[in-house]
Amino acid sequence: MSDSVVVPIERETDIVCARQKGRALAAAAGFLSTDQTLLATAISEVARNIVSYAGKGTVTLQTVQEGGRRGLSIVASDNGPGIENVELAMRDGYSTGKSLGLGLPGAKRLMDSFALESVVGVGTKVTMTKWLR
Amino acid sequence: MTDLVKESSTQILAREMALTEQSVERRRRIVGLEPDDLARIAGIREVVLAQVDHFASVFFDYLSGIEEGRVLTNNRALTERARELKRSHLIAMVGGDYGRAYAEQRLELAVLYGRVGLELRVFIAAFHRLLRSIGEAVMKSTPQAPLEAFASFMALKKIAFFDIGVIVDAVVFERERVIRQQQDAIRELSTPVLQVRARLLLLPIIGVIDTHRARLITDSLLKAIRANRAKVVVMDVTGVATIDSKVANHLMQTVTAAKLMGASVIVTGLSAEVAQSLVALGIDLTTLNTIGDLQGGMDEAERALGYRVVSMDPRRDGAPLSPG
């Protein structure tokens, strides 16, 4: 089994914690400093969404191996209110809060793969992966 | 008068810790206190009351006997107060009423221990000694029914653990208060706005920017702009490792607010990594006036204000100062 870290997210300081753990895991997996920052930023975005909209959740960080390539996978999940319109949420500049509305689409651009599942009233789960180049 | 003040500080602590009638009821349930226990405790009340002074002495003798305990016992005035409180504690322990008032009384001792720096493990050891001598007295009081005596003592022990719960929580709460205050202090200290020249401010940002800190940065910058009648601000973010969309938004709002107050902002020190992630996020920072490094930013700011930095060395007159 590869390394995996679960970071409970509740407060803003937890976002920093998730980001730092992500950076450390990425460095250990062999990601270059630029990619470490991109990963940390993506983690920051999804973790911040948890704090802003769900209040409480977790970010799971895991180094993964598939075929011959290695990468880092990030799963952010919460039992919050869920996202009503997933398509709209992925659009640049759309926000139900008072943010720039770049969090989710931005995180998608920072990563290689990105999946958003959300059920209203049940919760939201973002799964994203970045591969080592 | 001092007594009144002490009273109220304990009450404040109780309020901050949310020590309500409800939460105290919850505490009683956690240690498993039942009506049965109350009857048993009432049964050994006289045994305890008869030797209150002795039991209190066991507690304080233990403390004065070990080095870690002397932080309290060397302070005669506080020890007297603690002894008084311990005596009333013992009386209340067998009093049958374990509501909010009882819990609040426990806080006063906890505050006192905290003030002299008595470690929890030492307090707990001393309390254990005290309980042991109560246990012995209870067992001796009814030699013909040891099982009964033991059950009564165990009922009293529930109260003892209820007490320990309150005291541990209070000490931890006080300690966390110190951490909270230090965090606030670090935040304040970590957002300096420095005047470099007349009308030129430098705002170095180092470390993590969260919402609270972003607000502090904006606040202190705007105040400094007003106080120094600043026209140009150099905001250096070399020390910021990660900028996500929220932080970027904060920074842009700060820049806009500064602009409204008549100061233009030059942002310096965006690292290559941060620049790439901002582009990937889709954040448009082209409206910002950015310059590679702090030195370049200061040069630009000085130019904008009409300063010209001249080297003392005539051969290098006019060239910007640089090391080597």
Tab-separated table of C-alpha atoms in Angstrom:
chain	number	residue	atom	x	y	z
A	1	MET	CA	0.000	0.000	0.000
A	2	SER	CA	1.282	3.463	-0.734
A	3	ASP	CA	1.444	6.399	1.662
A	4	SER	CA	-1.835	8.002	2.519
A	5	VAL	CA	-2.725	10.831	4.837
A	6	VAL	CA	-6.173	11.898	5.978
A	7	VAL	CA	-6.459	15.495	7.112
A	8	PRO	CA	-9.669	16.532	8.890
A	9	ILE	CA	-10.797	19.926	7.621
A	10	GLU	CA	-12.790	22.224	9.857
A	11	ARG	CA	-10.955	25.521	10.205
A	12	GLU	CA	-8.747	27.683	8.066
A	13	THR	CA	-5.640	26.409	9.820
A	14	ASP	CA	-6.559	22.903	8.637
A	15	ILE	CA	-6.277	24.128	5.051
A	16	VAL	CA	-2.686	25.080	5.739
A	17	CYS	CA	-2.079	21.701	7.337
A	18	ALA	CA	-3.500	19.830	4.311
A	19	ARG	CA	-1.414	21.962	1.985
A	20	GLN	CA	1.789	21.301	3.912
A	21	LYS	CA	1.130	17.554	4.096
A	22	GLY	CA	0.409	17.587	0.339
A	23	ARG	CA	3.635	19.423	-0.373
A	24	ALA	CA	5.624	16.945	1.733
A	25	LEU	CA	4.011	13.914	0.064
A	26	ALA	CA	4.536	15.429	-3.386
A	27	ALA	CA	8.192	16.104	-2.619
A	28	ALA	CA	8.638	12.535	-1.361
A	29	ALA	CA	6.983	11.201	-4.522
A	30	GLY	CA	9.497	13.129	-6.630
A	31	PHE	CA	7.439	16.100	-7.814
A	32	LEU	CA	9.441	19.177	-8.750
A	33	SER	CA	9.031	22.351	-6.763
A	34	THR	CA	6.722	23.955	-9.350
A	35	ASP	CA	4.412	20.945	-9.312
A	36	GLN	CA	4.504	20.878	-5.530
A	37	THR	CA	3.186	24.427	-5.510
A	38	LEU	CA	0.514	23.609	-8.091
A	39	LEU	CA	-0.593	20.642	-5.977
A	40	ALA	CA	-0.568	22.693	-2.786
A	41	THR	CA	-2.688	25.338	-4.496
A	42	ALA	CA	-5.203	22.765	-5.745
A	43	ILE	CA	-5.425	21.229	-2.265
A	44	SER	CA	-5.932	24.697	-0.852
A	45	GLU	CA	-8.854	25.337	-3.212
A	46	VAL	CA	-10.770	22.128	-2.476
A	47	ALA	CA	-10.053	22.320	1.260
A	48	ARG	CA	-11.228	25.915	1.326
A	49	ASN	CA	-14.465	24.886	-0.361
A	50	ILE	CA	-15.063	22.466	2.507
A	51	VAL	CA	-14.526	25.195	5.115
A	52	SER	CA	-16.611	27.740	3.196
A	53	TYR	CA	-19.566	25.616	2.158
A	54	ALA	CA	-19.706	22.357	4.140
A	55	GLY	CA	-18.038	23.464	7.350
A	56	LYS	CA	-16.471	20.084	7.967
A	57	GLY	CA	-14.893	17.302	5.942
A	58	THR	CA	-11.668	15.533	5.107
A	59	VAL	CA	-8.883	15.717	2.559
A	60	THR	CA	-7.191	12.419	1.793
A	61	LEU	CA	-3.801	12.536	0.129
A	62	GLN	CA	-2.315	9.427	-1.411
A	63	THR	CA	0.569	8.570	-3.655
A	64	VAL	CA	-0.736	6.306	-6.405
A	65	GLN	CA	0.762	4.053	-9.027
A	66	GLU	CA	-0.912	3.142	-12.267
A	67	GLY	CA	0.814	1.293	-15.066
A	68	GLY	CA	4.298	2.667	-15.095
A	69	ARG	CA	3.493	6.114	-13.744
A	70	ARG	CA	3.304	7.553	-10.307
A	71	GLY	CA	1.227	10.395	-9.017
A	72	LEU	CA	-0.550	12.016	-6.142
A	73	SER	CA	-4.268	11.660	-5.674
A	74	ILE	CA	-6.343	14.036	-3.596
A	75	VAL	CA	-9.838	13.278	-2.378
A	76	ALA	CA	-11.806	16.033	-0.683
A	77	SER	CA	-15.082	14.871	0.760
A	78	ASP	CA	-17.722	16.365	2.983
A	79	ASN	CA	-21.276	15.762	4.142
A	80	GLY	CA	-22.292	19.312	3.431
A	81	PRO	CA	-25.272	20.710	1.546
A	82	GLY	CA	-23.967	19.502	-1.823
A	83	ILE	CA	-23.792	21.416	-5.088
A	84	GLU	CA	-27.041	21.968	-6.912
A	85	ASN	CA	-25.667	22.585	-10.341
A	86	VAL	CA	-22.346	20.840	-10.845
A	87	GLU	CA	-21.948	22.130	-14.379
A	88	LEU	CA	-22.402	25.708	-13.242
A	89	ALA	CA	-20.028	25.210	-10.303
A	90	MET	CA	-17.306	24.194	-12.741
A	91	ARG	CA	-17.729	27.380	-14.756
A	92	ASP	CA	-15.167	30.153	-14.328
A	93	GLY	CA	-16.384	33.041	-12.244
A	94	TYR	CA	-19.449	31.308	-10.850
A	95	SER	CA	-19.807	31.445	-7.092
A	96	THR	CA	-22.688	31.168	-4.671
A	97	GLY	CA	-20.385	32.690	-2.078
A	98	LYS	CA	-18.485	35.917	-2.497
A	99	SER	CA	-15.361	34.388	-3.995
A	100	LEU	CA	-13.765	34.768	-7.400
A	101	GLY	CA	-15.489	31.571	-8.495
A	102	LEU	CA	-12.232	30.090	-9.678
A	103	GLY	CA	-11.718	27.462	-6.987
A	104	LEU	CA	-13.124	24.325	-8.626
A	105	PRO	CA	-12.380	25.106	-12.282
A	106	GLY	CA	-8.977	26.401	-11.204
A	107	ALA	CA	-8.196	23.232	-9.281
A	108	LYS	CA	-9.202	21.236	-12.347
A	109	ARG	CA	-6.705	23.151	-14.471
A	110	LEU	CA	-3.989	22.586	-11.877
A	111	MET	CA	-4.456	18.812	-11.942
A	112	ASP	CA	-4.335	16.092	-14.618
A	113	SER	CA	-7.624	14.446	-13.765
A	114	PHE	CA	-10.553	15.845	-11.872
A	115	ALA	CA	-13.950	14.429	-10.929
A	116	LEU	CA	-16.684	16.117	-8.958
A	117	GLU	CA	-19.556	14.147	-7.470
A	118	SER	CA	-22.185	15.895	-5.463
A	119	VAL	CA	-25.607	15.016	-4.148
A	120	VAL	CA	-27.724	17.796	-2.697
A	121	GLY	CA	-28.245	17.204	0.999
A	122	VAL	CA	-25.744	14.344	1.098
A	123	GLY	CA	-22.357	15.794	0.349
A	124	THR	CA	-19.626	16.499	-2.142
A	125	LYS	CA	-16.591	14.530	-3.209
A	126	VAL	CA	-13.786	15.835	-5.365
A	127	THR	CA	-11.279	13.304	-6.665
A	128	MET	CA	-8.248	14.609	-8.494
A	129	THR	CA	-4.846	13.304	-9.514
A	130	LYS	CA	-1.621	14.748	-10.781
A	131	TRP	CA	0.943	12.503	-12.477
A	132	LEU	CA	4.674	12.718	-12.226
A	133	ARG	CA	6.110	13.947	-15.503
B	1	MET	CA	-13.048	43.205	47.846
B	2	THR	CA	-10.316	40.883	46.547
B	3	ASP	CA	-12.684	38.059	47.308
B	4	LEU	CA	-15.301	39.603	45.098
B	5	VAL	CA	-12.839	39.915	42.238
B	6	LYS	CA	-11.729	36.310	42.635
B	7	GLU	CA	-15.341	35.171	42.681
B	8	SER	CA	-16.057	36.884	39.422
B	9	SER	CA	-12.935	35.645	37.632
B	10	THR	CA	-14.001	32.089	38.403
B	11	GLN	CA	-17.458	32.874	37.119
B	12	ILE	CA	-16.026	34.325	33.944
B	13	LEU	CA	-13.991	31.156	33.427
B	14	ALA	CA	-17.093	29.040	34.010
B	15	ARG	CA	-18.932	31.026	31.374
B	16	GLU	CA	-16.073	30.799	28.886
B	17	MET	CA	-15.853	27.055	29.421
B	18	ALA	CA	-19.617	26.817	28.896
B	19	LEU	CA	-20.061	25.235	32.297
B	20	THR	CA	-23.840	25.271	32.276
B	21	GLU	CA	-26.313	23.307	34.361
B	22	GLN	CA	-26.760	21.153	31.249
B	23	SER	CA	-23.087	20.452	30.619
B	24	VAL	CA	-22.584	19.675	34.303
B	25	GLU	CA	-25.445	17.195	34.085
B	26	ARG	CA	-23.626	15.648	31.128
B	27	ARG	CA	-20.437	15.439	33.198
B	28	ARG	CA	-22.310	13.609	35.957
B	29	ARG	CA	-23.594	11.121	33.404
B	30	ILE	CA	-20.099	10.637	31.955
B	31	VAL	CA	-18.703	9.494	35.299
B	32	GLY	CA	-21.804	7.322	35.760
B	33	LEU	CA	-23.242	8.995	38.845
B	34	GLU	CA	-26.631	7.494	39.738
B	35	PRO	CA	-29.211	8.083	42.498
B	36	ASP	CA	-27.932	4.933	44.140
B	37	ASP	CA	-24.517	6.542	44.487
B	38	LEU	CA	-25.981	9.604	46.182
B	39	ALA	CA	-27.497	7.384	48.873
B	40	ARG	CA	-24.190	5.608	49.366
B	41	ILE	CA	-22.267	8.871	49.605
B	42	ALA	CA	-24.774	10.132	52.192
B	43	GLY	CA	-23.999	6.959	54.135
B	44	ILE	CA	-20.314	7.821	54.513
B	45	ARG	CA	-20.773	11.577	54.945
B	46	GLU	CA	-20.114	11.501	58.685
B	47	VAL	CA	-16.926	9.479	58.245
B	48	VAL	CA	-15.511	12.092	55.879
B	49	LEU	CA	-16.750	15.134	57.795
B	50	ALA	CA	-15.184	13.815	61.005
B	51	GLN	CA	-11.706	13.986	59.484
B	52	VAL	CA	-11.832	16.819	56.968
B	53	ASP	CA	-8.716	18.466	58.396
B	54	HIS	CA	-6.784	15.227	58.352
B	55	PHE	CA	-7.664	14.494	54.708
B	56	ALA	CA	-6.735	18.006	53.648
B	57	SER	CA	-3.422	17.593	55.451
B	58	VAL	CA	-2.707	14.381	53.558
B	59	PHE	CA	-3.092	16.345	50.335
B	60	PHE	CA	-0.830	19.232	51.330
B	61	ASP	CA	1.712	17.061	53.167
B	62	TYR	CA	2.168	15.090	49.990
B	63	LEU	CA	2.737	18.298	48.017
B	64	SER	CA	5.234	19.739	50.482
B	65	GLY	CA	7.019	16.379	50.478
B	66	ILE	CA	7.969	16.463	46.822
B	67	GLU	CA	9.823	19.108	44.890
B	68	GLU	CA	7.148	19.576	42.217
B	69	GLY	CA	4.575	20.267	44.917
B	70	ARG	CA	6.496	23.048	46.608
B	71	VAL	CA	5.599	25.632	43.979
B	72	LEU	CA	2.350	25.748	45.911
B	73	THR	CA	3.344	24.973	49.481
B	74	ASN	CA	6.207	27.502	49.500
B	75	ASN	CA	3.629	30.206	48.955
B	76	ARG	CA	2.085	30.416	52.386
B	77	ALA	CA	-0.778	32.770	51.590
B	78	LEU	CA	-1.946	30.746	48.596
B	79	THR	CA	-1.525	27.472	50.469
B	80	GLU	CA	-3.779	28.794	53.224
B	81	ARG	CA	-6.374	29.741	50.631
B	82	ALA	CA	-5.990	26.359	48.902
B	83	ARG	CA	-6.354	24.540	52.201
B	84	GLU	CA	-9.510	26.438	52.939
B	85	LEU	CA	-10.855	25.580	49.482
B	86	LYS	CA	-9.809	21.952	49.870
B	87	ARG	CA	-11.679	21.704	53.147
B	88	SER	CA	-14.842	23.095	51.632
B	89	HIS	CA	-14.254	20.813	48.660
B	90	LEU	CA	-14.209	17.763	50.941
B	91	ILE	CA	-17.363	18.923	52.686
B	92	ALA	CA	-19.073	19.521	49.339
B	93	MET	CA	-17.865	16.163	47.989
B	94	VAL	CA	-20.149	14.411	50.443
B	95	GLY	CA	-22.799	17.159	50.290
B	96	GLY	CA	-24.970	15.438	47.709
B	97	ASP	CA	-25.345	18.465	45.430
B	98	TYR	CA	-23.158	18.247	42.354
B	99	GLY	CA	-24.608	20.960	40.143
B	100	ARG	CA	-23.161	23.986	38.462
B	101	ALA	CA	-22.205	25.675	41.734
B	102	TYR	CA	-20.209	22.627	42.791
B	103	ALA	CA	-18.376	22.491	39.456
B	104	GLU	CA	-17.681	26.222	39.633
B	105	GLN	CA	-16.066	25.818	43.042
B	106	ARG	CA	-13.671	23.294	41.496
B	107	LEU	CA	-12.565	25.960	39.038
B	108	GLU	CA	-11.323	28.248	41.756
B	109	LEU	CA	-8.820	25.642	42.903
B	110	ALA	CA	-7.866	24.900	39.318
B	111	VAL	CA	-7.144	28.587	38.711
B	112	LEU	CA	-5.059	28.688	41.875
B	113	TYR	CA	-3.022	25.624	40.837
B	114	GLY	CA	-2.554	27.146	37.415
B	115	ARG	CA	-1.361	30.421	38.879
B	116	VAL	CA	1.488	28.810	40.837
B	117	GLY	CA	2.251	26.377	38.016
B	118	LEU	CA	1.346	23.180	39.847
B	119	GLU	CA	1.529	20.430	37.234
B	120	LEU	CA	-1.577	18.318	36.681
B	121	ARG	CA	0.226	15.020	37.292
B	122	VAL	CA	1.347	16.314	40.697
B	123	PHE	CA	-2.131	17.492	41.596
B	124	ILE	CA	-3.586	14.160	40.510
B	125	ALA	CA	-1.032	12.218	42.577
B	126	ALA	CA	-1.810	14.322	45.655
B	127	PHE	CA	-5.534	13.907	45.088
B	128	HIS	CA	-5.016	10.177	44.819
B	129	ARG	CA	-3.245	10.160	48.200
B	130	LEU	CA	-6.171	12.005	49.701
B	131	LEU	CA	-8.677	9.582	48.199
B	132	ARG	CA	-6.686	6.657	49.486
B	133	SER	CA	-6.815	7.918	53.031
B	134	ILE	CA	-10.553	8.546	52.673
B	135	GLY	CA	-10.872	4.988	51.396
B	136	GLU	CA	-9.011	3.620	54.377
B	137	ALA	CA	-11.213	5.555	56.792
B	138	VAL	CA	-14.366	4.347	55.062
B	139	MET	CA	-13.219	0.736	55.149
B	140	LYS	CA	-12.336	1.018	58.835
B	141	SER	CA	-15.678	2.550	59.698
B	142	THR	CA	-17.625	-0.598	58.842
B	143	PRO	CA	-15.263	-3.547	59.283
B	144	GLN	CA	-18.215	-5.917	59.406
B	145	ALA	CA	-19.349	-5.001	55.875
B	146	PRO	CA	-16.283	-4.445	53.680
B	147	LEU	CA	-18.175	-4.893	50.413
B	148	GLU	CA	-20.655	-2.204	51.383
B	149	ALA	CA	-17.851	0.116	52.414
B	150	PHE	CA	-16.055	-0.497	49.144
B	151	ALA	CA	-19.201	0.256	47.110
B	152	SER	CA	-19.695	3.497	49.047
B	153	PHE	CA	-16.122	4.522	48.435
B	154	MET	CA	-16.485	3.773	44.709
B	155	ALA	CA	-19.561	6.008	44.616
B	156	LEU	CA	-17.471	8.806	46.107
B	157	LYS	CA	-14.758	8.078	43.587
B	158	LYS	CA	-17.177	8.988	40.801
B	159	ILE	CA	-17.380	12.444	42.317
B	160	ALA	CA	-13.594	12.520	42.517
B	161	PHE	CA	-13.300	11.767	38.818
B	162	PHE	CA	-15.982	14.330	38.069
B	163	ASP	CA	-13.753	16.833	39.910
B	164	ILE	CA	-10.632	15.774	38.044
B	165	GLY	CA	-12.530	16.172	34.770
B	166	VAL	CA	-13.467	19.753	35.598
B	167	ILE	CA	-9.981	20.652	36.808
B	168	VAL	CA	-8.194	19.106	33.828
B	169	ASP	CA	-10.529	20.917	31.447
B	170	ALA	CA	-9.962	24.205	33.236
B	171	VAL	CA	-6.187	23.892	33.165
B	172	VAL	CA	-6.184	22.905	29.491
B	173	PHE	CA	-8.559	25.761	28.715
B	174	GLU	CA	-6.266	28.255	30.448
B	175	ARG	CA	-3.277	26.884	28.593
B	176	GLU	CA	-5.073	27.160	25.266
B	177	ARG	CA	-5.962	30.718	26.154
B	178	VAL	CA	-2.248	31.468	26.294
B	179	ILE	CA	-1.806	29.852	22.878
B	180	ARG	CA	-4.703	31.890	21.472
B	181	GLN	CA	-3.216	35.099	22.831
B	182	GLN	CA	0.206	34.265	21.447
B	183	GLN	CA	-1.278	33.504	18.055
B	184	ASP	CA	-2.942	36.897	18.047
B	185	ALA	CA	0.315	38.526	19.084
B	186	ILE	CA	2.257	36.764	16.326
B	187	ARG	CA	-0.343	37.819	13.797
B	188	GLU	CA	-0.076	41.432	14.860
B	189	LEU	CA	3.687	41.326	14.788
B	190	SER	CA	3.835	39.558	11.467
B	191	THR	CA	2.135	42.292	9.483
B	192	PRO	CA	4.438	45.274	9.811
B	193	VAL	CA	4.070	48.259	7.531
B	194	LEU	CA	7.412	49.993	7.246
B	195	GLN	CA	8.080	53.507	6.084
B	196	VAL	CA	11.157	53.481	3.857
B	197	ARG	CA	11.089	57.102	2.735
B	198	ALA	CA	8.582	59.897	2.926
B	199	ARG	CA	5.433	58.675	1.143
B	200	LEU	CA	6.913	55.230	0.462
B	201	LEU	CA	5.796	52.205	2.466
B	202	LEU	CA	7.073	48.650	2.433
B	203	LEU	CA	4.721	45.792	3.287
B	204	PRO	CA	6.585	42.500	3.554
B	205	ILE	CA	4.264	39.511	3.752
B	206	ILE	CA	5.733	36.317	5.125
B	207	GLY	CA	4.093	32.959	5.732
B	208	VAL	CA	0.495	31.907	5.569
B	209	ILE	CA	-2.241	34.376	4.742
B	210	ASP	CA	-5.606	33.368	6.118
B	211	THR	CA	-8.760	35.422	6.141
B	212	HIS	CA	-8.049	36.932	9.526
B	213	ARG	CA	-4.517	37.888	8.643
B	214	ALA	CA	-5.528	39.245	5.250
B	215	ARG	CA	-7.936	41.572	7.035
B	216	LEU	CA	-5.195	42.655	9.431
B	217	ILE	CA	-2.838	43.335	6.538
B	218	THR	CA	-5.443	45.447	4.768
B	219	ASP	CA	-6.285	47.310	7.966
B	220	SER	CA	-2.756	48.130	8.969
B	221	LEU	CA	-1.787	49.104	5.435
B	222	LEU	CA	-4.696	51.492	5.001
B	223	LYS	CA	-4.021	53.057	8.396
B	224	ALA	CA	-0.347	53.484	7.536
B	225	ILE	CA	-1.205	55.035	4.162
B	226	ARG	CA	-3.347	57.603	5.921
B	227	ALA	CA	-0.837	58.249	8.720
B	228	ASN	CA	2.164	58.599	6.430
B	229	ARG	CA	0.345	60.202	3.515
B	230	ALA	CA	1.901	57.493	1.394
B	231	LYS	CA	1.756	57.570	-2.391
B	232	VAL	CA	3.486	54.304	-3.205
B	233	VAL	CA	3.433	50.948	-1.420
B	234	VAL	CA	5.736	48.059	-2.213
B	235	MET	CA	4.058	44.786	-1.253
B	236	ASP	CA	6.591	41.979	-1.144
B	237	VAL	CA	5.258	38.423	-1.247
B	238	THR	CA	8.588	36.584	-1.518
B	239	GLY	CA	7.822	34.840	1.753
B	240	VAL	CA	4.420	33.508	0.674
B	241	ALA	CA	4.732	29.927	-0.535
B	242	THR	CA	1.167	29.358	-1.725
B	243	ILE	CA	-1.374	31.778	-3.096
B	244	ASP	CA	-4.769	30.288	-3.799
B	245	SER	CA	-7.763	32.060	-5.297
B	246	LYS	CA	-9.005	33.335	-1.949
B	247	VAL	CA	-5.655	34.795	-0.943
B	248	ALA	CA	-5.227	36.312	-4.408
B	249	ASN	CA	-8.645	37.890	-4.002
B	250	HIS	CA	-7.610	39.325	-0.639
B	251	LEU	CA	-4.448	40.785	-2.117
B	252	MET	CA	-6.336	42.352	-5.020
B	253	GLN	CA	-8.889	43.878	-2.671
B	254	THR	CA	-6.095	45.317	-0.552
B	255	VAL	CA	-4.499	46.833	-3.668
B	256	THR	CA	-7.832	48.303	-4.779
B	257	ALA	CA	-8.480	49.771	-1.342
B	258	ALA	CA	-4.999	51.324	-1.290
B	259	LYS	CA	-5.647	52.798	-4.713
B	260	LEU	CA	-8.870	54.367	-3.455
B	261	MET	CA	-6.811	56.043	-0.776
B	262	GLY	CA	-4.480	57.479	-3.326
B	263	ALA	CA	-1.555	55.095	-3.061
B	264	SER	CA	-0.384	52.884	-5.873
B	265	VAL	CA	0.839	49.415	-5.039
B	266	ILE	CA	3.780	47.591	-6.550
B	267	VAL	CA	3.730	43.846	-5.913
B	268	THR	CA	7.129	42.170	-5.816
B	269	GLY	CA	8.519	38.720	-5.224
B	270	LEU	CA	5.928	36.504	-6.914
B	271	SER	CA	7.819	33.237	-7.297
B	272	ALA	CA	7.789	31.298	-10.574
B	273	GLU	CA	5.769	28.556	-8.905
B	274	VAL	CA	3.175	30.931	-7.547
B	275	ALA	CA	2.950	32.753	-10.873
B	276	GLN	CA	2.283	29.463	-12.687
B	277	SER	CA	-0.368	28.353	-10.274
B	278	LEU	CA	-2.113	31.729	-10.446
B	279	VAL	CA	-2.220	31.461	-14.236
B	280	ALA	CA	-3.522	27.888	-14.036
B	281	LEU	CA	-6.163	28.954	-11.548
B	282	GLY	CA	-7.260	31.546	-14.073
B	283	ILE	CA	-6.688	34.529	-11.840
B	284	ASP	CA	-6.088	37.707	-13.754
B	285	LEU	CA	-3.487	39.730	-11.934
B	286	THR	CA	-2.513	41.784	-14.958
B	287	THR	CA	-4.232	44.779	-13.405
B	288	LEU	CA	-1.581	44.621	-10.684
B	289	ASN	CA	1.676	46.425	-11.059
B	290	THR	CA	4.130	43.588	-10.497
B	291	ILE	CA	7.886	43.728	-10.530
B	292	GLY	CA	10.198	40.720	-10.207
B	293	ASP	CA	12.034	41.313	-7.008
B	294	LEU	CA	12.011	43.656	-4.045
B	295	GLN	CA	15.024	45.618	-5.273
B	296	GLY	CA	13.396	46.313	-8.626
B	297	GLY	CA	10.200	47.275	-6.850
B	298	MET	CA	11.970	49.762	-4.598
B	299	ASP	CA	13.793	51.281	-7.602
B	300	GLU	CA	10.517	51.701	-9.416
B	301	ALA	CA	8.812	53.168	-6.370
B	302	GLU	CA	11.594	55.675	-5.821
B	303	ARG	CA	11.472	56.701	-9.448
B	304	ALA	CA	7.732	57.195	-9.233
B	305	LEU	CA	8.208	59.461	-6.220
B	306	GLY	CA	10.970	61.434	-7.916
B	307	TYR	CA	13.837	60.102	-5.870
B	308	ARG	CA	17.160	59.399	-7.440
B	309	VAL	CA	19.548	57.184	-5.530
B	310	VAL	CA	23.104	58.293	-6.214
B	311	SER	CA	26.170	56.266	-5.374
B	312	MET	CA	28.825	57.899	-3.219
B	313	ASP	CA	31.325	56.416	-5.633
B	314	PRO	CA	31.474	58.935	-8.543
B	315	ARG	CA	32.388	56.218	-11.086
B	316	ARG	CA	29.047	54.577	-10.483
B	317	ASP	CA	26.995	57.731	-10.357
B	318	GLY	CA	23.506	57.221	-11.591
B	319	ALA	CA	23.639	53.443	-11.645
B	320	PRO	CA	21.305	51.715	-9.243
B	321	LEU	CA	23.060	50.438	-6.162
B	322	SER	CA	23.812	46.769	-6.292
B	323	PRO	CA	26.057	44.530	-4.281
B	324	GLY	CA	29.557	43.841	-5.643
